[in-house]
């Protein structure tokens, strides 16, 4: 055998054991093994690691010894040490100094025998280092060592994934290492095996472990004498060892010889023929519950693991359950190996390391709690997948039990890992590979590109995990949707990494766990950063490359008649064409007139991209329609801006334009009526018989002008300008494209409602159109009146001129026959005046009755602005005096404020 290095850690450690115990190398094998376990364990004092408390305790000890100067010096040195970064574990150094300074005369810390140094118990979470890895090569590896190595290689118990241990019970020390006990051989019995089993088994907050915390360190499990004879059994009674063997099989879901699964009662039951005392029967029933819980969890994992449609999240959940079952199986393997060793050695007495039902009840307390949690989680997650499954797991983490919460958090980190991977690929690359529909963002492949923003991507609200708020889910949807919109609709080839820098993704479940621990911090910051960067870049592209805001302003100027000079000049040019029947109009003629109006007004200075989209549209022709009824302006939209100006929105714009165009035509018509009255007033002064009719025309025209002016003011300022100002402010403050679309839709809904174009205002709109029709009829009646009057005036002037010329020639001005004919013609004209007056009176009556009905409808409207409009239309209570119903409504409304405002 090669000579060992005299300075190797193993040789030095063995020499230290020999020097402390004063024995030879062959005699200190057990002590050496125990020392290796101490070095390879997480052995640490069971006190809080607080550097300040330890330093204060050191100073107090110095003050008790009346060493005030040393205490001050220590305080100064400790302060300087804190400012240095040389030592990372200052607490450990201070604790070592405090331990070395303890008074050796105190009995609690006196070491009477160096063997007692090895008799101190290890904490429960001490993980053993396999003996064959640290043993000097000169030492023999006996049977006991091999068994211990096997136990160590099996692993820890089922609580390893908790990550936190609230109680660390003591580890029994091998009897061969206790003070005053002679060393035993490697195969001396079952006690070293029992001790090794004890430090591999978990301890929970059971009464036996709770009592282990004081200064004394009792052994794990129920206190029993060091050795006692087996109690005599009744005839046919099953031994406890046989029950332990059966229970170990039941723990794995396998029927034992005496304990079998009852399908009818869905539980494990002891055979009724078995002779057994009540206490053992009850203990077995309590232990058999672990087998039933194990079967529930195992059945779920076996069924779902083969189901590919369960998805990645479901498979992660099954993997987490398998991991927990694997830890559970490790514990069972340790128990089986212990039982096998006892059988091989023929144990006939109960010792402190013998497997008993009572010890199993204590040792299996923690695994039972964990299996109960897993079984309840499995039942609650039945029929769930994807984000819904993650929500179910997350809901079980809201508990006050730290161990259960840690278990659920561990499972949640595994379950949420695929969801976070979906999320990061979506928000940083815009990719959605959700084969099994687990992610909360859904995609419809049948949607065309022009409807990508509105219809292709949506939220599956049932799949939104409860760890993610709905606001975060909406932002996640917008981020990926914006990236795809830029690539597919805007044809922007900028890599997503340049739009928003990709942060660290959840590559492992550990990364997912770290992220889930700070949902309101780091996770929220990642979502917000990607949301703001992507949305800002998208809006910049739409405004810079596709002139979104300029198109919005063009809609206001042309389709909502905001460009006054252009609209007025267009009406002047179109009047000769639009008075003709609608069937005689040609669109190319109207398009030419439109281009002429653009070149003659300030519209010519608009962007060419906007002007080329402006066009003429002829509506569907009905019998009797004129050009005024079918003419409309149109604005062509396509590409990315069609996402904001959808087909529905353009339909709303068309309806509003037709209403505004008709109202503008009424204003244009009344202007022509007023011009006719002003121009013909002086000419017709020589015809006094027309004064009453003309006065009646002026009064009716004034009523109509007042009505149209008030309507135009209401439409232009209270509806269009106020709504436009709100829209523009919202667009300037918009953080994403959805905000602009929503603000634009609210704008259109508002003007449609206030312009009486919605379903609730249909009766008001009908009355308003009837008023417009009365204005057109009044124009026709007045034109007919002026035409007849001017013809009569021309004949009278012609007769007087003829009479004057004949008198200048020295002849009679008129003959008797001519004078009679003239008087007859004048009389016939005067006979038509009452007919004209009655026609105007009827027209006035119809107009006023329609206006009165319109005012009544305004007063009952839910819109406050429409009720105020009625006050302006009847500012002098002219209509109130004529209509009693209107008088009651106006009085009731003006006397108090409506309750629904």
CSV table of C-alpha atoms in Angstrom, one decimal, residues 309-311 313-314 383-392 415-416 419-420 422-423 434 436-442 458-470 473 476:
chain,number,residue,atom,x,y,z
A,309,UNK,CA,-52.5,17.5,-23.9
A,310,UNK,CA,-51.9,18.3,-20.2
A,311,UNK,CA,-49.3,20.8,-21.4
A,313,UNK,CA,-47.4,23.5,-17.0
A,314,UNK,CA,-49.1,20.3,-16.1
A,383,UNK,CA,-59.4,19.2,-14.5
A,384,UNK,CA,-57.2,22.3,-14.5
A,385,UNK,CA,-54.3,23.2,-16.8
A,386,UNK,CA,-52.0,26.0,-17.7
A,387,UNK,CA,-52.4,29.3,-15.9
A,388,UNK,CA,-55.5,28.0,-14.1
A,389,UNK,CA,-53.4,25.2,-12.6
A,390,UNK,CA,-50.8,27.7,-11.5
A,391,UNK,CA,-53.6,29.8,-9.8
A,392,UNK,CA,-54.8,26.7,-8.0
A,415,UNK,CA,-45.3,25.1,-12.2
A,416,UNK,CA,-44.9,28.7,-13.1
A,419,UNK,CA,-45.6,30.3,-17.9
A,420,UNK,CA,-42.8,32.7,-17.3
A,422,UNK,CA,-44.1,31.9,-22.4
A,423,UNK,CA,-44.3,35.4,-21.0
A,434,UNK,CA,-48.7,27.8,-27.0
A,436,UNK,CA,-51.7,23.2,-25.6
A,437,UNK,CA,-53.4,26.6,-24.9
A,438,UNK,CA,-51.9,27.1,-21.5
A,439,UNK,CA,-50.8,30.7,-21.8
A,440,UNK,CA,-53.3,33.6,-21.0
A,441,UNK,CA,-52.7,35.2,-24.4
A,442,UNK,CA,-54.7,33.5,-27.2
A,458,UNK,CA,-57.0,38.3,-26.8
A,459,UNK,CA,-56.8,37.4,-23.1
A,460,UNK,CA,-57.9,34.0,-21.8
A,461,UNK,CA,-59.1,35.3,-18.4
A,462,UNK,CA,-59.4,31.8,-17.0
A,463,UNK,CA,-55.8,31.2,-17.7
A,464,UNK,CA,-54.4,34.3,-16.1
A,465,UNK,CA,-52.5,33.1,-13.0
A,466,UNK,CA,-53.5,34.6,-9.7
A,467,UNK,CA,-49.8,35.7,-9.3
A,468,UNK,CA,-50.4,38.1,-12.2
A,469,UNK,CA,-52.9,41.0,-11.9
A,470,UNK,CA,-55.3,41.8,-14.7
A,473,UNK,CA,-51.9,40.7,-18.0
A,476,UNK,CA,-48.4,41.7,-21.4
